[in-house]
Amino acid sequence: MIRITELRLPINHAPEELEAAILKHLDLTTKDLVSFEVYKRSYDARKNVSLAFIYTIDLSVKNEEALLKKFTNDVHIRPSPDTSYHFVAKAPESIVQGNALRPVVIGFGPCGIFAALVLAQMGFKPIVLERGKPVRERTQDTWGLWRKNILNPESNVQFGEGGAGTFSDGKLYSQIKDPKFYGRKVIHEFIKAGAPEEIRYVAKPHIGTFRLVGVVEKMRQEIINLGGEIRFSQKVVGFDIQNDHIVGVKIEGYTDLPANHVVLALGHSARDTFEALHRDGVYMEAKPFSVGFRIEHPQSLIDKARLGPHAGNELIGAADYKLVHHAKNGRAVYSFCMCPGGTVVAAASEPNRVVTNGMSQYSRNERNANAGIVVGITPEDFPGGPLAGIEFQRALESKAFVLGGSNYEAPGQLVGDFLEGKASTEFGTVMPSYKPGVHLTDLADALPSYAIEAIREALPAFEKQIKGFSMKDAVLTGIETRTSSPLRITRGPNLQSLNIKGLYPAGEGAGYAGGILSAGVDGIKVAEALALDYLSQ
């Protein structure tokens, strides 16, 4: 096939105009064009240019060699790369017949789902251990915190089928290097499970929370149909390691499960499992992460600032942003997990602690825009070994619980008051979306002083890029601590733990992903490495 890039059309063009533009661009007739599909579609919404879609098109013509030769000097017309997925292995007969140990996947978030799915598609019949509940039951428990101030430590935004990604914007874009196009495999499987077809080609695809629920259920069923097994409410509390090799996992309330190939797709909040791994001698190290607040503005303000005269165009949708500021004290402040037309959600997984996250539905039509405004920190800020970052997070989350009133409400402050260093007492034009509620206070004590100093410097700086960003009525809600895992379960070139053979640290919890897409991609990589190692024995 042939790929055309940078093909521009007016954003309101009729569907048939795309084929006409392709024919005109390549000087072809209709009979020469066999087929085409949109590989990517982005938009140019700069204020001083006509609003336009920009397409990347893959197409097939009757004489591709002649056409490529004709456009040899055109960098925007090239052969299409092979983006299809190719399985690297097929399960041995011993697995098929049930006479050998099956691979075990711990965790059923995006990484665990794709590790289990690809293993199942190769015939390995994985066993998945998920400490939380199936996604619909889990949704009910999550609403229990949001509506009734009741936290279930084993079933919440962090734990349960679908992982933390289920209660998010459902973003499916990443800046990871992906030379083997594993990301296309992730997108393909989501669409097959019911996600909208457009996520295959839009520049910044997303699914949204409500749609993700049904998608996750269908992916679970495919794994089961292929011989896999999903065991919910089974919490791994220890590991059986002999001669530097994993030989089993210990499950709370159940007999030990023998296993010599185990994927650790834990997510970034499985703190007790991290502690068990550390106790059992698995090598890990502290890594940088970030802490901060959620900020909320009217979505209309963001649309106007980012899209100018194009704000409100339904073909573009709600605008997003990505900001970074390097503060004078050496700290980097940046926007994280921006959710257009979304809500700030309670994301605690431990009692008497407050954590925030952001979420959007597919429509992205809520009144407010929100994003994390976070400050990068390093292990030098929390010395004490691999688990020190966890204790650092816990201390901040416990303080936020108290600042919020010790009832799972979150502490909040208006941006104007935050910049002036005084406590807020009443909301202005922006009403926060966090449930169970926001308790106005002074956030100066919610984070280390260097973080407060950096954020106070960054907000006016962001104003220069987005007019109104530091508006006095915008709301800061605390706190954001789960931007990424505070540690890395380090692995070698074979994707196994550095010191425990058969153990495959994977995804966001192990420090190798950030977001749904990259976690899914890492799950695929680990599944392949596990399958190849299994066959080599």
CSV table of C-alpha atoms in Angstrom, one decimal, residues 108 113-114 117 186 189-190 193 214-224:
chain,number,residue,atom,x,y,z
A,108,PHE,CA,-6.5,-6.7,35.4
A,113,ILE,CA,-5.8,-7.1,30.2
A,114,PHE,CA,-3.5,-7.0,27.2
A,117,LEU,CA,-5.5,-11.3,26.0
A,186,VAL,CA,-4.4,-2.1,21.3
A,189,GLU,CA,-8.8,-4.8,20.2
A,190,PHE,CA,-10.7,-1.9,21.8
A,193,ALA,CA,-14.8,-4.9,21.9
A,214,GLY,CA,-18.6,-2.4,28.3
A,215,VAL,CA,-15.4,-2.6,26.4
A,216,VAL,CA,-13.5,-4.2,29.4
A,217,GLU,CA,-16.3,-6.7,29.9
A,218,LYS,CA,-16.1,-7.9,26.3
A,219,MET,CA,-12.3,-8.2,26.4
A,220,ARG,CA,-12.7,-10.3,29.6
A,221,GLN,CA,-15.1,-12.6,27.9
A,222,GLU,CA,-12.8,-13.1,24.9
A,223,ILE,CA,-10.0,-14.2,27.3
A,224,ILE,CA,-12.4,-16.7,28.9
